[in-house]
Amino acid sequence: MEITSDAAWENRFFLRRVVRWLAEAGIDQFIDIGAGLPTQGNVHEIAQQVNPDARVVYVDNDPIVLAHGRALLASNTTTTFITADLRNPDTILGRPDLRALIDFSRPVAVLFIAVFHFVTDEENPAGIIATFRNLLAPGSYIALTHATAEGSPPDQVARVEQVYKNATSPFVFRPHQRIEALFTGFDLVEPGLVRPWQWRPSEDDTRTTWQFAGVARKSDQE
């Protein structure tokens, strides 16, 4: 199904562009929520190409991902993997292994790539982001992609909803306005909340209508 293949590549290309842009802007601390297994061209590789001292913490709720991730990163002292659930942000932010690498008195980039459409309204996605925002120093960034039904063929949207209807994990399409609201307390950088391939596009991007994406900065004015 297109949303699981093309959209995955779309997310990957967006993530790579964002991390390079952030690293070149001087960000040297990254938290990647819902990371999956590190692959070629993932966050630590791109950030550390720009700044070899960049620090990266991958977060995922799958213990198998943790085991493989730590094995892959065994020799990298500025990158680590932790197991935690996005729905428990205080647990993530309080982890000693995260705090050993991330200094919250300085700017941090938190990456929420394709995770919040698995979080229901009852689980309060805005509140989750607010927990991170309250800890982040001014000049920090968040980057986010989120599934939407806006602009996609209704029959395909219905098929996706049917697939996830009986799944253990939810899947929540949200419109542009509600996704943009998740950036409350941050200032969206240009070009704002757009399709992932529209954010500083490159020629090799995968282009779909399944998602919106944005990057936003926490203001220096507190």
GROMACS .gro file of C-alpha atoms in nm:
model
  222
    1MET     CA    1   0.000   0.000   0.000
    2GLU     CA    2   0.136   0.344  -0.096
    3ILE     CA    3   0.115   0.491   0.252
    4THR     CA    4   0.347   0.228   0.394
    5SER     CA    5   0.610   0.229   0.119
    6ASP     CA    6   0.629   0.561  -0.063
    7ALA     CA    7   0.546   0.755   0.253
    8ALA     CA    8   0.823   0.573   0.440
    9TRP     CA    9   1.076   0.686   0.180
   10GLU     CA   10   0.928   1.034   0.187
   11ASN     CA   11   0.987   1.045   0.563
   12ARG     CA   12   1.341   0.918   0.524
   13PHE     CA   13   1.436   1.183   0.267
   14PHE     CA   14   1.275   1.456   0.479
   15LEU     CA   15   1.458   1.337   0.792
   16ARG     CA   16   1.794   1.346   0.617
   17ARG     CA   17   1.742   1.698   0.484
   18VAL     CA   18   1.622   1.825   0.822
   19VAL     CA   19   1.910   1.676   1.019
   20ARG     CA   20   2.168   1.821   0.781
   21TRP     CA   21   1.998   2.161   0.790
   22LEU     CA   22   1.985   2.159   1.170
   23ALA     CA   23   2.345   2.044   1.206
   24GLU     CA   24   2.465   2.311   0.966
   25ALA     CA   25   2.266   2.562   1.173
   26GLY     CA   26   2.471   2.463   1.479
   27ILE     CA   27   2.248   2.206   1.649
   28ASP     CA   28   2.468   1.930   1.791
   29GLN     CA   29   2.216   1.738   2.007
   30PHE     CA   30   1.937   1.524   1.864
   31ILE     CA   31   1.664   1.304   2.012
   32ASP     CA   32   1.496   1.080   1.753
   33ILE     CA   33   1.161   0.952   1.884
   34GLY     CA   34   1.028   0.630   1.731
   35ALA     CA   35   1.355   0.583   1.551
   36GLY     CA   36   1.346   0.221   1.438
   37LEU     CA   37   1.677   0.061   1.349
   38PRO     CA   38   1.960   0.296   1.247
   39THR     CA   39   2.030   0.257   0.878
   40GLN     CA   40   2.264   0.414   0.629
   41GLY     CA   41   2.210   0.788   0.623
   42ASN     CA   42   2.034   0.801   0.958
   43VAL     CA   43   2.050   1.081   1.213
   44HIS     CA   44   2.386   1.010   1.375
   45GLU     CA   45   2.564   0.960   1.043
   46ILE     CA   46   2.436   1.283   0.891
   47ALA     CA   47   2.479   1.494   1.205
   48GLN     CA   48   2.828   1.360   1.268
   49GLN     CA   49   2.931   1.426   0.909
   50VAL     CA   50   2.870   1.794   0.983
   51ASN     CA   51   2.993   1.786   1.343
   52PRO     CA   52   3.180   1.473   1.460
   53ASP     CA   53   3.095   1.563   1.820
   54ALA     CA   54   2.718   1.571   1.762
   55ARG     CA   55   2.523   1.365   2.013
   56VAL     CA   56   2.224   1.152   1.920
   57VAL     CA   57   1.978   0.954   2.132
   58TYR     CA   58   1.745   0.716   1.951
   59VAL     CA   59   1.421   0.626   2.130
   60ASP     CA   60   1.198   0.334   2.037
   61ASN     CA   61   0.952   0.115   2.228
   62ASP     CA   62   1.063  -0.210   2.063
   63PRO     CA   63   1.318  -0.408   2.271
   64ILE     CA   64   1.437  -0.591   1.959
   65VAL     CA   65   1.521  -0.256   1.802
   66LEU     CA   66   1.708  -0.165   2.121
   67ALA     CA   67   1.922  -0.479   2.110
   68HIS     CA   68   2.013  -0.440   1.744
   69GLY     CA   69   2.058  -0.066   1.771
   70ARG     CA   70   2.299  -0.086   2.062
   71ALA     CA   71   2.499  -0.354   1.885
   72LEU     CA   72   2.528  -0.137   1.575
   73LEU     CA   73   2.632   0.164   1.779
   74ALA     CA   74   2.861  -0.013   2.025
   75SER     CA   75   3.169   0.180   1.917
   76ASN     CA   76   2.997   0.518   1.893
   77THR     CA   77   3.036   0.695   2.227
   78THR     CA   78   2.821   0.996   2.133
   79THR     CA   79   2.516   0.798   2.021
   80THR     CA   80   2.291   0.563   2.215
   81PHE     CA   81   1.960   0.378   2.197
   82ILE     CA   82   1.698   0.366   2.471
   83THR     CA   83   1.366   0.183   2.499
   84ALA     CA   84   1.076   0.406   2.598
   85ASP     CA   85   0.727   0.497   2.484
   86LEU     CA   86   0.643   0.836   2.333
   87ARG     CA   87   0.325   0.838   2.539
   88ASN     CA   88   0.537   0.867   2.856
   89PRO     CA   89   0.753   1.173   2.783
   90ASP     CA   90   0.856   1.228   3.144
   91THR     CA   91   1.006   0.879   3.148
   92ILE     CA   92   1.203   0.951   2.830
   93LEU     CA   93   1.331   1.286   2.952
   94GLY     CA   94   1.426   1.151   3.292
   95ARG     CA   95   1.636   0.862   3.164
   96PRO     CA   96   1.994   0.878   3.300
   97ASP     CA   97   2.136   0.738   2.974
   98LEU     CA   98   1.965   1.016   2.781
   99ARG     CA   99   2.079   1.280   3.030
  100ALA     CA  100   2.436   1.149   3.002
  101LEU     CA  101   2.444   1.268   2.639
  102ILE     CA  102   2.189   1.549   2.616
  103ASP     CA  103   2.244   1.884   2.790
  104PHE     CA  104   1.905   2.052   2.814
  105SER     CA  105   2.061   2.386   2.904
  106ARG     CA  106   2.162   2.410   2.536
  107PRO     CA  107   1.951   2.378   2.218
  108VAL     CA  108   1.831   2.030   2.123
  109ALA     CA  109   1.645   1.902   1.816
  110VAL     CA  110   1.365   1.653   1.885
  111LEU     CA  111   1.251   1.452   1.584
  112PHE     CA  112   0.895   1.317   1.575
  113ILE     CA  113   0.894   1.152   1.234
  114ALA     CA  114   0.574   0.958   1.156
  115VAL     CA  115   0.487   0.888   1.518
  116PHE     CA  116   0.191   1.104   1.621
  117HIS     CA  117  -0.059   0.941   1.385
  118PHE     CA  118  -0.021   0.641   1.617
  119VAL     CA  119  -0.124   0.854   1.916
  120THR     CA  120  -0.495   0.904   1.979
  121ASP     CA  121  -0.656   1.229   2.089
  122GLU     CA  122  -0.719   1.069   2.428
  123GLU     CA  123  -0.344   1.016   2.464
  124ASN     CA  124  -0.296   1.391   2.419
  125PRO     CA  125  -0.032   1.446   2.151
  126ALA     CA  126  -0.024   1.820   2.221
  127GLY     CA  127   0.046   1.751   2.587
  128ILE     CA  128   0.329   1.515   2.495
  129ILE     CA  129   0.496   1.784   2.285
  130ALA     CA  130   0.437   2.041   2.560
  131THR     CA  131   0.631   1.822   2.804
  132PHE     CA  132   0.930   1.830   2.571
  133ARG     CA  133   0.885   2.202   2.498
  134ASN     CA  134   0.886   2.294   2.865
  135LEU     CA  135   1.229   2.135   2.910
  136LEU     CA  136   1.392   2.253   2.589
  137ALA     CA  137   1.619   2.554   2.588
  138PRO     CA  138   1.537   2.851   2.364
  139GLY     CA  139   1.678   2.792   2.017
  140SER     CA  140   1.576   2.425   2.025
  141TYR     CA  141   1.381   2.270   1.738
  142ILE     CA  142   1.120   2.006   1.676
  143ALA     CA  143   1.063   1.833   1.342
  144LEU     CA  144   0.743   1.642   1.275
  145THR     CA  145   0.565   1.449   1.002
  146HIS     CA  146   0.206   1.332   1.034
  147ALA     CA  147  -0.040   1.141   0.818
  148THR     CA  148  -0.335   1.327   0.671
  149ALA     CA  149  -0.634   1.237   0.457
  150GLU     CA  150  -0.632   1.580   0.294
  151GLY     CA  151  -0.563   1.546  -0.077
  152SER     CA  152  -0.556   1.165  -0.080
  153PRO     CA  153  -0.806   0.948  -0.270
  154PRO     CA  154  -1.102   0.872  -0.038
  155ASP     CA  155  -1.106   0.504  -0.133
  156GLN     CA  156  -0.741   0.465  -0.031
  157VAL     CA  157  -0.804   0.653   0.294
  158ALA     CA  158  -1.095   0.419   0.368
  159ARG     CA  159  -0.876   0.115   0.303
  160VAL     CA  160  -0.609   0.237   0.543
  161GLU     CA  161  -0.869   0.310   0.810
  162GLN     CA  162  -1.015  -0.038   0.765
  163VAL     CA  163  -0.675  -0.205   0.794
  164TYR     CA  164  -0.603  -0.029   1.123
  165LYS     CA  165  -0.957  -0.058   1.259
  166ASN     CA  166  -0.886  -0.399   1.408
  167ALA     CA  167  -0.513  -0.349   1.466
  168THR     CA  168  -0.355  -0.323   1.808
  169SER     CA  169  -0.207   0.014   1.713
  170PRO     CA  170  -0.438   0.304   1.620
  171PHE     CA  171  -0.392   0.519   1.313
  172VAL     CA  172  -0.524   0.873   1.323
  173PHE     CA  173  -0.543   1.092   1.013
  174ARG     CA  174  -0.541   1.460   1.113
  175PRO     CA  175  -0.606   1.767   0.896
  176HIS     CA  176  -0.352   2.043   0.834
  177GLN     CA  177  -0.500   2.273   1.101
  178ARG     CA  178  -0.477   2.015   1.379
  179ILE     CA  179  -0.126   1.909   1.282
  180GLU     CA  180  -0.016   2.273   1.278
  181ALA     CA  181  -0.160   2.312   1.629
  182LEU     CA  182   0.093   2.056   1.753
  183PHE     CA  183   0.361   2.322   1.698
  184THR     CA  184   0.208   2.553   1.961
  185GLY     CA  185   0.487   2.732   2.147
  186PHE     CA  186   0.726   2.701   1.854
  187ASP     CA  187   0.778   2.916   1.546
  188LEU     CA  188   0.752   2.725   1.218
  189VAL     CA  189   1.048   2.789   0.991
  190GLU     CA  190   0.996   2.847   0.621
  191PRO     CA  191   0.818   2.708   0.425
  192GLY     CA  192   0.590   2.621   0.717
  193LEU     CA  193   0.375   2.308   0.741
  194VAL     CA  194   0.390   2.153   0.394
  195ARG     CA  195   0.418   1.817   0.223
  196PRO     CA  196   0.749   1.656   0.324
  197TRP     CA  197   0.890   1.684  -0.027
  198GLN     CA  198   0.812   2.056  -0.030
  199TRP     CA  199   1.039   2.123   0.266
  200ARG     CA  200   1.368   2.233   0.102
  201PRO     CA  201   1.307   1.982  -0.179
  202SER     CA  202   1.564   1.774  -0.361
  203GLU     CA  203   1.534   1.605  -0.698
  204ASP     CA  204   1.526   1.248  -0.564
  205ASP     CA  205   1.234   1.299  -0.325
  206THR     CA  206   0.941   1.062  -0.313
  207ARG     CA  207   0.622   1.267  -0.343
  208THR     CA  208   0.287   1.164  -0.193
  209THR     CA  209  -0.023   1.332  -0.056
  210TRP     CA  210  -0.027   1.127   0.262
  211GLN     CA  211   0.154   1.358   0.502
  212PHE     CA  212   0.235   1.706   0.624
  213ALA     CA  213   0.573   1.802   0.768
  214GLY     CA  214   0.730   2.096   0.944
  215VAL     CA  215   1.025   2.217   1.147
  216ALA     CA  216   0.984   2.474   1.423
  217ARG     CA  217   1.207   2.663   1.663
  218LYS     CA  218   1.151   2.749   2.026
  219SER     CA  219   1.171   3.124   2.058
  220ASP     CA  220   1.461   3.297   2.231
  221GLN     CA  221   1.202   3.508   2.412
  222GLU     CA  222   1.089   3.325   2.722
   0.00000   0.00000   0.00000
